[in-house]
XYZ file of C-alpha atoms in Angstrom:
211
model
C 139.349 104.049 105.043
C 138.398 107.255 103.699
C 135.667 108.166 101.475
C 138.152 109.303 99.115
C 140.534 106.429 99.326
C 137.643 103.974 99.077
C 136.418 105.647 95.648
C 140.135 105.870 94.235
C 140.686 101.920 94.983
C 137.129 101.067 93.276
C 137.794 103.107 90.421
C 141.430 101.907 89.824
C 139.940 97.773 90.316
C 137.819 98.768 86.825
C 139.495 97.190 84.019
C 140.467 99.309 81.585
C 139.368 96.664 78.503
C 136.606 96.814 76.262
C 133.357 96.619 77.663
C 132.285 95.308 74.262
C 135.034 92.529 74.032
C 133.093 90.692 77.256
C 130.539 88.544 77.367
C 127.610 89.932 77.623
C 125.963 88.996 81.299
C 122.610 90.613 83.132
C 122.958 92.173 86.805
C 121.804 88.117 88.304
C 125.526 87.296 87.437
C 127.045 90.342 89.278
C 128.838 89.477 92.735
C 130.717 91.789 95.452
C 133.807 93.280 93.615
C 131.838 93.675 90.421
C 130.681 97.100 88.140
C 127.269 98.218 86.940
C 126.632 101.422 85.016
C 122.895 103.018 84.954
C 121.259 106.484 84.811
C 124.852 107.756 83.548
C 126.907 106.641 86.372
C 129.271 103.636 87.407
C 129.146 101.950 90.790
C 130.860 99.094 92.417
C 129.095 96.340 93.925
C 130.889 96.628 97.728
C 128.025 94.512 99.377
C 125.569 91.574 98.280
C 122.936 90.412 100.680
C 119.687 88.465 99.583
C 116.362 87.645 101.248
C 114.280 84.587 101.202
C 110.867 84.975 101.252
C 108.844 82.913 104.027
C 105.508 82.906 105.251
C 104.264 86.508 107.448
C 102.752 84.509 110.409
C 106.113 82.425 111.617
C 109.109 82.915 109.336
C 108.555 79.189 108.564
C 109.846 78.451 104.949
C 107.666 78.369 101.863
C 107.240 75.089 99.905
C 109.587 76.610 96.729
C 112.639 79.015 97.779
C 111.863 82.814 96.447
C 115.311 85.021 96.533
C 115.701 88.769 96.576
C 118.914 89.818 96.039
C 120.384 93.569 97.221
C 123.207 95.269 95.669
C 124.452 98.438 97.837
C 126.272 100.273 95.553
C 129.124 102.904 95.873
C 129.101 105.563 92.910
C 133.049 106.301 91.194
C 132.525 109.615 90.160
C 130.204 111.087 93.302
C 131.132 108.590 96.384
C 127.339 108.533 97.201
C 125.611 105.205 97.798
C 122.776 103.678 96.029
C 120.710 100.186 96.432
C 119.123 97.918 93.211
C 117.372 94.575 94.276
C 116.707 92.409 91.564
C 114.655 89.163 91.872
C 113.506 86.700 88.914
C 109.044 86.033 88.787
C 108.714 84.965 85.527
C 111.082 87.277 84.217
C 113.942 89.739 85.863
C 112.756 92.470 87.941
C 114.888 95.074 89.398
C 114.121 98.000 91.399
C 116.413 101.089 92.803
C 116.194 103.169 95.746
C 115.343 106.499 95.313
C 115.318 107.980 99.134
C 116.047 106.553 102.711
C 112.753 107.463 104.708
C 112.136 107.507 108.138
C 108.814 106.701 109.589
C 108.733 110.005 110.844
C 108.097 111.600 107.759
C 105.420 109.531 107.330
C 101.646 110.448 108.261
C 98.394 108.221 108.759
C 95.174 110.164 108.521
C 97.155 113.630 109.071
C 98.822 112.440 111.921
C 102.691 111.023 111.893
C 102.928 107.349 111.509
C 103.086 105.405 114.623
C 103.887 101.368 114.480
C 99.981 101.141 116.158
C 98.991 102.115 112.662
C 101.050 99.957 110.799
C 99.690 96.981 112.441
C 96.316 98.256 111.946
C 97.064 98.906 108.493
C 98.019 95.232 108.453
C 95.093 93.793 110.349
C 92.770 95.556 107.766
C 94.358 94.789 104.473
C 94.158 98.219 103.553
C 95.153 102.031 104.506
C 96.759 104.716 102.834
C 100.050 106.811 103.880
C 101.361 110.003 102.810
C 104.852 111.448 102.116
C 105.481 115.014 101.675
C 101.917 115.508 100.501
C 102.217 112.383 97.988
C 99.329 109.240 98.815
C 100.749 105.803 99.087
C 98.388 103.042 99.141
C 98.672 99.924 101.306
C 99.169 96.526 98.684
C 98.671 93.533 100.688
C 99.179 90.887 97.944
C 102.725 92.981 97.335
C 103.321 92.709 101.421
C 105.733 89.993 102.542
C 108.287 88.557 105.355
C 111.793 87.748 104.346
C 114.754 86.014 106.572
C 117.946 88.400 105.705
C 120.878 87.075 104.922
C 123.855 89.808 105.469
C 126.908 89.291 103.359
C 128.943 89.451 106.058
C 126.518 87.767 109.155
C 126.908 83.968 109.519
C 122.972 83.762 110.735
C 119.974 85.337 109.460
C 117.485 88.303 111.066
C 114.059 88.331 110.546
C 111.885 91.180 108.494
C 108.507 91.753 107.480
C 107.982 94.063 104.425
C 104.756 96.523 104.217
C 104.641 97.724 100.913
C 102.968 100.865 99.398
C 101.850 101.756 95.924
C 102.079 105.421 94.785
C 101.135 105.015 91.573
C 103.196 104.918 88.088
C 106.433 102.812 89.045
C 107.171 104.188 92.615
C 106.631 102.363 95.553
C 107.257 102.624 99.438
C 108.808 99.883 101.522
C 108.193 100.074 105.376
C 110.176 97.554 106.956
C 109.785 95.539 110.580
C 112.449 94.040 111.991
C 112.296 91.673 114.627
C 115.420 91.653 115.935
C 116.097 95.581 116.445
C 120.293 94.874 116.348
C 120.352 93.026 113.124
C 117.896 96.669 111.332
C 120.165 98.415 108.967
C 120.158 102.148 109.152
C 116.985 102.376 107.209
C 113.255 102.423 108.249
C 111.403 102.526 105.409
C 112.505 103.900 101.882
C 111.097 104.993 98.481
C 111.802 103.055 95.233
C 110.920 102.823 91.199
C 111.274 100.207 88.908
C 114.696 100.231 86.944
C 114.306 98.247 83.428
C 117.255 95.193 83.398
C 118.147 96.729 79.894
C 119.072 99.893 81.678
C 121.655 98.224 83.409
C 125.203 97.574 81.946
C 127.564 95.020 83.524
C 130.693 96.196 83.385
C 132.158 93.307 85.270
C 130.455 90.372 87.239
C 133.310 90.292 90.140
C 134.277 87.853 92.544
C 132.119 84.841 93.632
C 130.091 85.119 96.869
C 128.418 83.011 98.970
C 125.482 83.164 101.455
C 124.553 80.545 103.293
């Protein structure tokens, strides 16, 4: 399918009723089919995949399930893609992608970024990374390991996530897969809080399940 084709056929599955005459719903209700609006634009929901945390030693399960779920997003007016994960700690949190990183563009101590130093960053709980000449600091508490459950994968991979403070809202997410054919055409990417009330839900879409 063509880019073009694909954005024609997402736009024309919008209804054309009132946003207001809905019920009003929050992004933890929107599925794969459904419509978002933020920052000014509209996407459709074409993928939903989640993670559940576990522990970072084994991938063995944690006593209480944690989700994270990931919305890849196509945007109707530009075609471009975009990613919001949302997860509920005491209240909704939702973050969105701001740029796909490779590791690189990444440097350790003026050097580029070799896996050696993540897992030296790792084994000392601390460490600092830089990006186009902007300091990202290593946040163990924030660091975790996820199984990841892809919409359209009956099994699960396994991923560890190193994550990076930059200050403000903006963060940096270095992931490590363990199995290299399940990693997803991203490395490591650069994100910033999104408030839940600067989402609209246009419409939830269709049910979907991940087992």
């Amino acid at each position: 399918m063509t880019e073009y084709r694909q954005r024609f056929d997402a736009i024309r599955g919008l209804s054309m009723h009132s946003v207001g005459d809905r019920p009003k719903v929050d992004i933890t209700a929107v599925k794969q089919g459904g419509y978002i609006e933020f920052g000014g634009d509209s996407f459709q929901v074409v993928k939903l995949n989640r993670y559940l945390e576990v522990k970072w030693e084994d991938f063995s399960k944690l006593k209480k399930d944690y989700w994270v779920t990931e919305l890849l997003l196509l945007n109707l007016l530009t075609g471009e893609s975009a990613t919001i994960e949302w997860e509920v700690d005491d209240e909704l949190e939702l973050s969105v992608t701001i740029q796909r990183v490779s590791l690189s563009d990444l440097s350790f101590r003026g050097k580029r970024l070799k896996y050696s130093d993540l897992e030296e960053i790792a084994e000392e709980e601390e460490g600092v990374v830089s990006i186009d000449g902007i300091k990202f600091h290593y946040e163990e508490d924030d660091t975790w390991a996820a199984l990841y459950y892809d919409e359209n994968a009956s099994d699960h991979s396994q991923v560890r996530m190193m994550e990076f403070s930059g200050g403000g809202n903006k963060s940096l997410t270095v992931e490590l897969w363990e199995d290299e054919g399940a990693k997803p055409d991203k490395e490591a990417f650069l994100s910033e809080v999104l408030k839940p009330s600067a989402v609209k839900v246009l419409q939830a879409g269709i049910a979907s399940e991940v087992s």
